[in-house]
Amino acid sequence: MAAMILSARGLTRHFGGLKAVDGVDFDLAQGEIHAIIGPNGAGKTTFVSLLSGRIPVQSGSITFNGQDITRLPAHARVARGIAYTFQITAIYARLPVYDNVALAVQRQGSRALRRDTMAALARVGLDDRADQEAGTLAYGHQRLLEIAMGLALKPRLLILDEPTQGLANSEIEGFKALVRSVVPDTTVLLIEHNMDVVMDLAQRITVLNFGRLLAQGTPADIRANGAVQAAYLGG
């Protein structure tokens, strides 16, 4: 069995009376592609925000690469090898595409700035748009730019929140090929509503509902799970 790169135990975050994440246990194997699914409001984005440090943990623990990161801020988790792309694009809109990625490359400490920046852009098919102002890109291309920024950090864990939102069908195939190309060196955790993408790409799937773990298993396991069908897959 593959080693676990990340584990969470009893992870909890409430907002007033809303139990966004309610005592979730979670294990992520090194080198896998793992999807998190569930109905709107299930707690998916809050959960990965806890893992990445964007939201502080209320209770519970998180270990990454064998070390406790529960109280580490987000920037310290990036330095440990966790990159997180946002559900809503978080690019520097007035800077050129090249500069957006170059900033991430610089943070990683590269001594070959242009080579590594252009390589990251080429991986997502945006190398021919390096000089374009990032805010003028189509929304789908902005999502790809954000992925390039994440890859430029050379992370051990890449967390993607709704990565195919805004992508054309032709771009989705390229995205799936891209994700497959980064494993096993990089572990991928994604939140995704496109079930065709989830079932084709993920090796394991975690289902959240009302902030709690509903099910976990292979795509075949999830398809056959009656509770998941009732809560999310529509029968």
Short mmCIF file of C-alpha atoms in Angstrom, two decimals:
data_model
loop_
_atom_site.label_atom_id
_atom_site.label_comp_id
_atom_site.label_asym_id
_atom_site.label_seq_id
_atom_site.Cartn_x
_atom_site.Cartn_y
_atom_site.Cartn_z
CA MET A 1 0.00 0.00 0.00
CA ALA A 2 1.29 3.48 -0.88
CA ALA A 3 2.51 5.72 1.91
CA MET A 4 0.16 8.48 3.04
CA ILE A 5 1.42 11.93 2.16
CA LEU A 6 -1.38 13.66 4.08
CA SER A 7 -3.69 12.58 6.88
CA ALA A 8 -6.41 14.46 8.75
CA ARG A 9 -8.13 13.31 11.92
CA GLY A 10 -11.29 14.76 13.41
CA LEU A 11 -11.06 17.84 11.23
CA THR A 12 -13.70 20.36 12.28
CA ARG A 13 -14.69 23.89 11.30
CA HIS A 14 -18.02 25.47 12.26
CA PHE A 15 -19.28 28.91 11.29
CA GLY A 16 -21.83 29.85 13.91
CA GLY A 17 -24.43 27.09 13.75
CA LEU A 18 -23.20 25.82 10.37
CA LYS A 19 -21.10 22.67 10.65
CA ALA A 20 -19.13 23.19 7.44
CA VAL A 21 -16.65 20.40 8.28
CA ASP A 22 -17.68 18.11 11.11
CA GLY A 23 -15.12 15.61 12.40
CA VAL A 24 -13.71 14.37 9.08
CA ASP A 25 -10.97 11.71 8.92
CA PHE A 26 -9.09 11.65 5.62
CA ASP A 27 -6.01 9.95 4.14
CA LEU A 28 -4.30 10.86 0.89
CA ALA A 29 -1.87 8.38 -0.65
CA GLN A 30 1.42 9.53 -2.16
CA GLY A 31 1.19 9.85 -5.95
CA GLU A 32 -2.56 9.35 -6.35
CA ILE A 33 -5.26 11.41 -8.05
CA HIS A 34 -8.02 11.82 -5.47
CA ALA A 35 -11.33 13.62 -6.03
CA ILE A 36 -13.66 15.18 -3.47
CA ILE A 37 -17.30 15.38 -4.50
CA GLY A 38 -20.62 16.17 -2.86
CA PRO A 39 -23.68 18.40 -3.14
CA ASN A 40 -23.39 22.19 -2.98
CA GLY A 41 -22.84 23.17 0.64
CA ALA A 42 -21.28 19.81 1.53
CA GLY A 43 -18.15 21.50 2.91
CA LYS A 44 -15.73 20.62 0.11
CA THR A 45 -14.04 24.02 -0.31
CA THR A 46 -13.91 24.59 3.44
CA PHE A 47 -12.28 21.18 3.84
CA VAL A 48 -9.49 21.80 1.34
CA SER A 49 -9.06 25.31 2.74
CA LEU A 50 -8.33 23.68 6.10
CA LEU A 51 -5.82 21.36 4.46
CA SER A 52 -4.07 24.25 2.70
CA GLY A 53 -4.13 26.61 5.69
CA ARG A 54 -6.37 29.27 4.19
CA ILE A 55 -8.85 28.70 7.03
CA PRO A 56 -7.67 27.79 10.55
CA VAL A 57 -8.66 24.42 11.99
CA GLN A 58 -11.13 24.57 14.87
CA SER A 59 -10.26 21.10 16.11
CA GLY A 60 -8.54 18.02 14.79
CA SER A 61 -5.09 17.50 13.28
CA ILE A 62 -3.34 17.45 9.89
CA THR A 63 -0.05 15.77 9.08
CA PHE A 64 1.82 16.24 5.81
CA ASN A 65 4.83 14.16 4.88
CA GLY A 66 4.89 12.84 8.43
CA GLN A 67 4.94 16.28 10.10
CA ASP A 68 2.18 18.08 12.00
CA ILE A 69 1.06 21.14 9.99
CA THR A 70 -2.22 21.77 11.83
CA ARG A 71 -1.25 25.27 12.99
CA LEU A 72 1.00 26.29 10.10
CA PRO A 73 -0.19 29.30 8.05
CA ALA A 74 -0.84 28.89 4.35
CA HIS A 75 2.49 30.35 3.18
CA ALA A 76 4.39 27.90 5.37
CA ARG A 77 2.43 25.01 3.87
CA VAL A 78 3.35 26.24 0.39
CA ALA A 79 6.99 26.11 1.46
CA ARG A 80 6.43 22.50 2.58
CA GLY A 81 5.10 21.59 -0.87
CA ILE A 82 1.33 22.23 -0.89
CA ALA A 83 -0.06 24.33 -3.76
CA TYR A 84 -3.76 25.29 -3.90
CA THR A 85 -5.61 26.79 -6.87
CA PHE A 86 -8.79 28.62 -6.05
CA GLN A 87 -12.42 28.00 -7.05
CA ILE A 88 -12.51 31.63 -8.18
CA THR A 89 -9.45 32.56 -10.22
CA ALA A 90 -6.71 34.27 -8.20
CA ILE A 91 -4.37 35.72 -10.80
CA TYR A 92 -2.68 39.10 -11.10
CA ALA A 93 -5.02 40.44 -13.75
CA ARG A 94 -2.98 43.49 -14.80
CA LEU A 95 0.31 41.65 -15.13
CA PRO A 96 1.35 39.68 -18.22
CA VAL A 97 0.74 35.94 -18.19
CA TYR A 98 4.50 35.40 -18.02
CA ASP A 99 4.89 37.52 -14.88
CA ASN A 100 2.12 35.65 -13.07
CA VAL A 101 4.00 32.38 -13.43
CA ALA A 102 7.44 33.95 -12.96
CA LEU A 103 6.42 35.13 -9.49
CA ALA A 104 5.62 31.53 -8.55
CA VAL A 105 8.89 30.30 -10.08
CA GLN A 106 10.83 32.90 -8.08
CA ARG A 107 9.11 31.76 -4.89
CA GLN A 108 10.26 28.22 -5.61
CA GLY A 109 13.83 29.51 -5.76
CA SER A 110 14.61 28.63 -9.37
CA ARG A 111 17.88 29.84 -10.90
CA ALA A 112 16.50 29.43 -14.43
CA LEU A 113 13.59 31.86 -14.30
CA ARG A 114 12.69 32.13 -17.97
CA ARG A 115 13.19 28.43 -18.73
CA ASP A 116 11.05 27.26 -15.83
CA THR A 117 8.38 29.91 -16.39
CA MET A 118 7.97 29.05 -20.06
CA ALA A 119 8.02 25.33 -19.26
CA ALA A 120 5.12 25.77 -16.82
CA LEU A 121 3.17 27.78 -19.39
CA ALA A 122 3.85 25.17 -22.07
CA ARG A 123 2.44 22.42 -19.84
CA VAL A 124 -0.96 24.15 -19.84
CA GLY A 125 -0.78 25.35 -23.45
CA LEU A 126 -0.35 29.05 -22.70
CA ASP A 127 3.26 29.58 -23.78
CA ASP A 128 2.05 31.46 -26.88
CA ARG A 129 0.19 33.93 -24.64
CA ALA A 130 3.11 34.79 -22.34
CA ASP A 131 2.99 38.51 -23.19
CA GLN A 132 -0.80 38.86 -22.93
CA GLU A 133 -2.30 40.72 -19.96
CA ALA A 134 -3.66 37.99 -17.70
CA GLY A 135 -7.00 39.72 -17.08
CA THR A 136 -7.80 39.67 -20.80
CA LEU A 137 -7.62 35.87 -21.03
CA ALA A 138 -10.84 33.93 -21.41
CA TYR A 139 -12.05 32.52 -18.10
CA GLY A 140 -11.01 28.97 -18.96
CA HIS A 141 -7.53 30.16 -19.85
CA GLN A 142 -7.33 32.04 -16.56
CA ARG A 143 -8.00 28.73 -14.79
CA LEU A 144 -5.19 27.11 -16.78
CA LEU A 145 -2.89 30.00 -15.87
CA GLU A 146 -3.63 29.43 -12.21
CA ILE A 147 -2.75 25.75 -12.62
CA ALA A 148 0.51 26.77 -14.28
CA MET A 149 1.24 29.00 -11.27
CA GLY A 150 0.64 26.04 -9.00
CA LEU A 151 2.83 23.70 -11.05
CA ALA A 152 5.61 26.29 -11.12
CA LEU A 153 5.95 25.80 -7.36
CA LYS A 154 6.88 22.15 -8.05
CA PRO A 155 4.56 20.99 -5.27
CA ARG A 156 4.40 17.58 -3.66
CA LEU A 157 0.62 18.09 -3.35
CA LEU A 158 -1.46 20.09 -5.84
CA ILE A 159 -5.00 20.94 -4.69
CA LEU A 160 -7.37 21.99 -7.49
CA ASP A 161 -10.76 23.55 -6.72
CA GLU A 162 -13.19 23.19 -9.67
CA PRO A 163 -10.35 23.19 -12.24
CA THR A 164 -12.52 22.41 -15.29
CA GLN A 165 -15.03 25.20 -14.64
CA GLY A 166 -15.03 27.41 -17.73
CA LEU A 167 -13.03 24.99 -19.88
CA ALA A 168 -14.29 23.92 -23.30
CA ASN A 169 -14.72 20.18 -23.89
CA SER A 170 -11.55 20.13 -26.01
CA GLU A 171 -9.63 21.79 -23.18
CA ILE A 172 -10.93 19.29 -20.61
CA GLU A 173 -9.21 16.43 -22.43
CA GLY A 174 -5.97 18.37 -22.32
CA PHE A 175 -6.49 19.08 -18.63
CA LYS A 176 -6.93 15.39 -17.84
CA ALA A 177 -3.73 14.57 -19.74
CA LEU A 178 -1.94 17.31 -17.79
CA VAL A 179 -3.06 15.92 -14.41
CA ARG A 180 -2.02 12.40 -15.34
CA SER A 181 1.39 13.73 -16.40
CA VAL A 182 2.26 15.19 -12.98
CA VAL A 183 1.72 11.97 -10.98
CA PRO A 184 3.30 10.17 -9.24
CA ASP A 185 5.86 12.92 -8.52
CA THR A 186 2.99 15.21 -7.50
CA THR A 187 -0.10 14.02 -5.65
CA VAL A 188 -3.33 15.63 -6.93
CA LEU A 189 -6.43 16.39 -4.84
CA LEU A 190 -9.31 17.96 -6.72
CA ILE A 191 -12.82 19.18 -6.05
CA GLU A 192 -14.81 18.67 -9.23
CA HIS A 193 -18.50 18.77 -10.20
CA ASN A 194 -17.98 17.26 -13.66
CA MET A 195 -18.62 13.61 -12.86
CA ASP A 196 -17.27 12.40 -16.21
CA VAL A 197 -13.95 14.00 -15.30
CA VAL A 198 -14.05 12.57 -11.75
CA MET A 199 -14.84 9.03 -12.83
CA ASP A 200 -12.25 9.07 -15.62
CA LEU A 201 -9.43 10.72 -13.71
CA ALA A 202 -9.62 9.86 -10.01
CA GLN A 203 -8.19 6.68 -8.54
CA ARG A 204 -10.06 7.26 -5.29
CA ILE A 205 -13.03 9.47 -4.44
CA THR A 206 -14.18 10.97 -1.15
CA VAL A 207 -17.82 12.06 -0.83
CA LEU A 208 -18.79 14.76 1.68
CA ASN A 209 -22.35 15.59 2.71
CA PHE A 210 -23.39 18.17 5.30
CA GLY A 211 -19.76 18.51 6.39
CA ARG A 212 -19.30 14.80 7.10
CA LEU A 213 -17.64 11.91 5.31
CA LEU A 214 -20.35 9.99 3.46
CA ALA A 215 -18.23 7.51 1.50
CA GLN A 216 -14.77 6.82 0.15
CA GLY A 217 -13.51 4.37 -2.43
CA THR A 218 -12.74 3.71 -6.07
CA PRO A 219 -14.97 5.14 -8.81
CA ALA A 220 -16.69 1.75 -9.03
CA ASP A 221 -17.30 1.74 -5.27
CA ILE A 222 -18.83 5.22 -5.41
CA ARG A 223 -21.07 4.42 -8.37
CA ALA A 224 -22.45 1.41 -6.50
CA ASN A 225 -22.96 3.18 -3.16
CA GLY A 226 -26.66 3.66 -2.45
CA ALA A 227 -26.12 6.48 0.05
CA VAL A 228 -24.07 8.42 -2.50
CA GLN A 229 -26.69 7.86 -5.18
CA ALA A 230 -29.38 9.22 -2.87
CA ALA A 231 -27.39 12.23 -1.72
CA TYR A 232 -25.58 13.26 -4.87
CA LEU A 233 -25.66 11.09 -7.98
CA GLY A 234 -29.43 11.25 -8.40
CA GLY A 235 -30.40 7.60 -8.12
#
